[in-house]
Amino acid sequence: MKITRILIGIFIVASTIISCNNNNNKADGYGNFEATETTISAESNGKLILFSVEEGKILKKGENVGYIDTIQLALKKEQLIVSKSVIFSKSKGVLSQISVLKSQLKTAEISKIRIENLLKENAGTQKQLDDIDGKIDVIHQQIRSVEIQNAPVVNELKSIDVQLKQVEDLLQKSIILNPVNGTVLVKYTEPNEITSFGKPLYKIANLSIMQLRVYVSETQLSSIKIGQKVTVKIDTNETMKNYTGTISWIASEAEFTPKIIQTKEERVNLVYAVKIDVKNDESLKIGMPAELWINL
């Protein structure tokens, strides 16, 4: 009887071990690596004078990788500067008239104060005061008239300033600055080609941190959370290579298993997409398959 109990105990332990091994031999999720790809496009029209982008080249954010011909923009800028100078000279003449009138106005106002003081002492006349008031009114009208004449000139100067800012912006956009750190994936154009606004120049992605997109079932959601460390495995020549990953995103809504899953039965299941950030040692590539193993 005692031997029988011992045998039963050994059987239960063995069964548990076998069951655990079966579960551990199956990954918790399968998916492919991806990266955030950015397509850099031209922001100006013209001939691509310099373009130092090559596929596989690592670029830094803000790095100058080329420029588009700016001769026409430079000529337009010179033309606007000359036009502004001519218009400003006209405005300067008008402004000098206003300056003279304001000087006369100041003198007339001083004379008015003097006449008002004389009236208080009965040394002046009301006619003198009326005359100086009339003179002040005339000067005010003359100033308003000159200001009205100068208004179109001022507006024209403002218009030229706006055009100059537009040209400066286009000149700045003719310089191609790489906007993000990353590796060039695809090069779409070559130096000396004619490009236009919105035409793709190259595609870049930051491959230092890759994202593994996998799909897990609803029952697995309780085992994962954002920020959790997990194990990611890829195939090598002889065995599986392990990486440590961090869960960065979990879908809030379920979806049908993507069609990339082979069996029809699995494609009708509802699953949740999960993204895992994995530090790249230059072995991980976009589209490479991998396995998710949840560390319990």
PDB file of N, CA, C and O in Angstrom, residues 6 16 22 32 37 39 47 51 66 72 86-88 92 95 113 139 142 171 175 194 204 218 224 238 256 267 285 293:
ATOM      1  N   ILE A   6       3.533   5.877  -3.006  1.00  0.00           N
ATOM      2  CA  ILE A   6       4.768   6.496  -3.490  1.00  0.00           C
ATOM      3  C   ILE A   6       4.751   6.572  -5.010  1.00  0.00           C
ATOM      4  O   ILE A   6       5.106   7.590  -5.613  1.00  0.00           O
ATOM      5  N   THR A  16       3.165  16.775 -13.711  1.00  0.00           N
ATOM      6  CA  THR A  16       3.262  18.238 -13.575  1.00  0.00           C
ATOM      7  C   THR A  16       4.464  18.772 -14.322  1.00  0.00           C
ATOM      8  O   THR A  16       4.396  19.782 -15.028  1.00  0.00           O
ATOM      9  N   ASN A  22       5.727  21.276 -21.503  1.00  0.00           N
ATOM     10  CA  ASN A  22       4.950  21.479 -22.720  1.00  0.00           C
ATOM     11  C   ASN A  22       4.559  22.936 -22.879  1.00  0.00           C
ATOM     12  O   ASN A  22       4.591  23.508 -23.965  1.00  0.00           O
ATOM     13  N   ASN A  32       6.400  40.195 -35.968  1.00  0.00           N
ATOM     14  CA  ASN A  32       7.510  40.664 -36.793  1.00  0.00           C
ATOM     15  C   ASN A  32       7.997  42.016 -36.282  1.00  0.00           C
ATOM     16  O   ASN A  32       7.217  42.801 -35.738  1.00  0.00           O
ATOM     17  N   GLU A  37       8.969  54.499 -39.817  1.00  0.00           N
ATOM     18  CA  GLU A  37       9.626  54.980 -41.033  1.00  0.00           C
ATOM     19  C   GLU A  37       9.133  56.377 -41.382  1.00  0.00           C
ATOM     20  O   GLU A  37       7.935  56.661 -41.314  1.00  0.00           O
ATOM     21  N   THR A  39       9.292  59.363 -44.375  1.00  0.00           N
ATOM     22  CA  THR A  39       9.653  59.729 -45.741  1.00  0.00           C
ATOM     23  C   THR A  39       9.942  61.222 -45.801  1.00  0.00           C
ATOM     24  O   THR A  39       9.076  62.038 -45.483  1.00  0.00           O
ATOM     25  N   LYS A  47      16.513  72.393 -59.098  1.00  0.00           N
ATOM     26  CA  LYS A  47      17.514  71.363 -59.363  1.00  0.00           C
ATOM     27  C   LYS A  47      18.215  70.973 -58.070  1.00  0.00           C
ATOM     28  O   LYS A  47      18.584  71.821 -57.270  1.00  0.00           O
ATOM     29  N   PHE A  51      23.348  66.261 -52.863  1.00  0.00           N
ATOM     30  CA  PHE A  51      22.519  65.287 -52.158  1.00  0.00           C
ATOM     31  C   PHE A  51      23.419  64.148 -51.700  1.00  0.00           C
ATOM     32  O   PHE A  51      23.786  63.266 -52.480  1.00  0.00           O
ATOM     33  N   GLY A  66      21.966  68.121 -48.176  1.00  0.00           N
ATOM     34  CA  GLY A  66      21.887  68.612 -49.549  1.00  0.00           C
ATOM     35  C   GLY A  66      21.170  69.939 -49.636  1.00  0.00           C
ATOM     36  O   GLY A  66      20.708  70.490 -48.640  1.00  0.00           O
ATOM     37  N   GLN A  72      17.203  81.599 -58.453  1.00  0.00           N
ATOM     38  CA  GLN A  72      16.017  82.402 -58.722  1.00  0.00           C
ATOM     39  C   GLN A  72      15.486  83.073 -57.459  1.00  0.00           C
ATOM     40  O   GLN A  72      15.054  84.230 -57.489  1.00  0.00           O
ATOM     41  N   VAL A  86      13.462 101.956 -52.942  1.00  0.00           N
ATOM     42  CA  VAL A  86      12.832 103.018 -53.733  1.00  0.00           C
ATOM     43  C   VAL A  86      11.581 103.543 -53.030  1.00  0.00           C
ATOM     44  O   VAL A  86      11.365 104.762 -52.918  1.00  0.00           O
ATOM     45  N   ILE A  87      10.751 102.625 -52.554  1.00  0.00           N
ATOM     46  CA  ILE A  87       9.509 103.029 -51.886  1.00  0.00           C
ATOM     47  C   ILE A  87       9.798 103.752 -50.575  1.00  0.00           C
ATOM     48  O   ILE A  87       9.140 104.731 -50.226  1.00  0.00           O
ATOM     49  N   PHE A  88      10.830 103.296 -49.869  1.00  0.00           N
ATOM     50  CA  PHE A  88      11.177 103.928 -48.597  1.00  0.00           C
ATOM     51  C   PHE A  88      11.645 105.365 -48.804  1.00  0.00           C
ATOM     52  O   PHE A  88      11.378 106.247 -47.977  1.00  0.00           O
ATOM     53  N   LYS A  92      10.108 108.523 -47.092  1.00  0.00           N
ATOM     54  CA  LYS A  92      10.961 109.408 -46.295  1.00  0.00           C
ATOM     55  C   LYS A  92      10.635 110.870 -46.571  1.00  0.00           C
ATOM     56  O   LYS A  92      10.629 111.708 -45.651  1.00  0.00           O
ATOM     57  N   LEU A  95       7.393 111.670 -44.809  1.00  0.00           N
ATOM     58  CA  LEU A  95       7.619 111.740 -43.361  1.00  0.00           C
ATOM     59  C   LEU A  95       8.311 113.040 -42.973  1.00  0.00           C
ATOM     60  O   LEU A  95       8.052 113.592 -41.897  1.00  0.00           O
ATOM     61  N   ILE A 113      -0.698 129.246 -25.766  1.00  0.00           N
ATOM     62  CA  ILE A 113      -0.546 129.348 -24.306  1.00  0.00           C
ATOM     63  C   ILE A 113      -0.160 130.780 -23.909  1.00  0.00           C
ATOM     64  O   ILE A 113      -0.675 131.346 -22.935  1.00  0.00           O
ATOM     65  N   ILE A 139      -3.119 123.201 -39.372  1.00  0.00           N
ATOM     66  CA  ILE A 139      -1.940 122.324 -39.317  1.00  0.00           C
ATOM     67  C   ILE A 139      -2.348 120.871 -39.086  1.00  0.00           C
ATOM     68  O   ILE A 139      -1.800 119.943 -39.693  1.00  0.00           O
ATOM     69  N   GLN A 142      -3.578 119.445 -42.282  1.00  0.00           N
ATOM     70  CA  GLN A 142      -2.460 119.195 -43.193  1.00  0.00           C
ATOM     71  C   GLN A 142      -1.733 117.890 -42.811  1.00  0.00           C
ATOM     72  O   GLN A 142      -1.338 117.102 -43.681  1.00  0.00           O
ATOM     73  N   LEU A 171      14.196  79.996 -49.122  1.00  0.00           N
ATOM     74  CA  LEU A 171      15.647  79.790 -49.141  1.00  0.00           C
ATOM     75  C   LEU A 171      16.069  78.806 -48.054  1.00  0.00           C
ATOM     76  O   LEU A 171      16.927  77.944 -48.268  1.00  0.00           O
ATOM     77  N   ILE A 175      17.485  74.228 -48.234  1.00  0.00           N
ATOM     78  CA  ILE A 175      18.534  73.450 -47.566  1.00  0.00           C
ATOM     79  C   ILE A 175      17.878  72.207 -46.964  1.00  0.00           C
ATOM     80  O   ILE A 175      16.942  72.315 -46.176  1.00  0.00           O
ATOM     81  N   ILE A 194      15.754  67.209 -61.230  1.00  0.00           N
ATOM     82  CA  ILE A 194      14.810  68.280 -60.926  1.00  0.00           C
ATOM     83  C   ILE A 194      13.783  67.748 -59.938  1.00  0.00           C
ATOM     84  O   ILE A 194      13.164  66.704 -60.173  1.00  0.00           O
ATOM     85  N   ILE A 204      13.757  57.160 -44.012  1.00  0.00           N
ATOM     86  CA  ILE A 204      14.677  56.925 -42.901  1.00  0.00           C
ATOM     87  C   ILE A 204      13.913  56.338 -41.722  1.00  0.00           C
ATOM     88  O   ILE A 204      12.710  56.580 -41.563  1.00  0.00           O
ATOM     89  N   GLU A 218      -7.041  37.206 -25.210  1.00  0.00           N
ATOM     90  CA  GLU A 218      -7.607  37.942 -24.077  1.00  0.00           C
ATOM     91  C   GLU A 218      -7.165  37.344 -22.746  1.00  0.00           C
ATOM     92  O   GLU A 218      -6.954  38.069 -21.771  1.00  0.00           O
ATOM     93  N   ILE A 224       0.345  40.696 -18.747  1.00  0.00           N
ATOM     94  CA  ILE A 224       1.248  41.717 -19.290  1.00  0.00           C
ATOM     95  C   ILE A 224       0.752  43.109 -18.924  1.00  0.00           C
ATOM     96  O   ILE A 224      -0.433  43.313 -18.650  1.00  0.00           O
ATOM     97  N   GLU A 238      21.987  27.914 -35.104  1.00  0.00           N
ATOM     98  CA  GLU A 238      21.946  26.696 -34.295  1.00  0.00           C
ATOM     99  C   GLU A 238      20.814  26.699 -33.270  1.00  0.00           C
ATOM    100  O   GLU A 238      20.192  25.679 -33.015  1.00  0.00           O
ATOM    101  N   PHE A 256      -9.497  40.810 -35.249  1.00  0.00           N
ATOM    102  CA  PHE A 256      -9.300  39.461 -35.747  1.00  0.00           C
ATOM    103  C   PHE A 256      -7.829  39.248 -36.056  1.00  0.00           C
ATOM    104  O   PHE A 256      -7.130  40.164 -36.494  1.00  0.00           O
ATOM    105  N   ARG A 267      -7.079  32.574 -37.625  1.00  0.00           N
ATOM    106  CA  ARG A 267      -7.401  33.900 -38.144  1.00  0.00           C
ATOM    107  C   ARG A 267      -8.762  34.396 -37.693  1.00  0.00           C
ATOM    108  O   ARG A 267      -9.058  35.572 -37.788  1.00  0.00           O
ATOM    109  N   LYS A 285      16.219  43.157 -38.034  1.00  0.00           N
ATOM    110  CA  LYS A 285      15.856  43.824 -39.277  1.00  0.00           C
ATOM    111  C   LYS A 285      14.342  43.981 -39.358  1.00  0.00           C
ATOM    112  O   LYS A 285      13.586  43.227 -38.733  1.00  0.00           O
ATOM    113  N   TRP A 293       8.073  35.771 -25.184  1.00  0.00           N
ATOM    114  CA  TRP A 293       7.996  34.901 -24.026  1.00  0.00           C
ATOM    115  C   TRP A 293       7.783  35.776 -22.810  1.00  0.00           C
ATOM    116  O   TRP A 293       8.620  36.622 -22.490  1.00  0.00           O
TER     117      TRP A 293
END
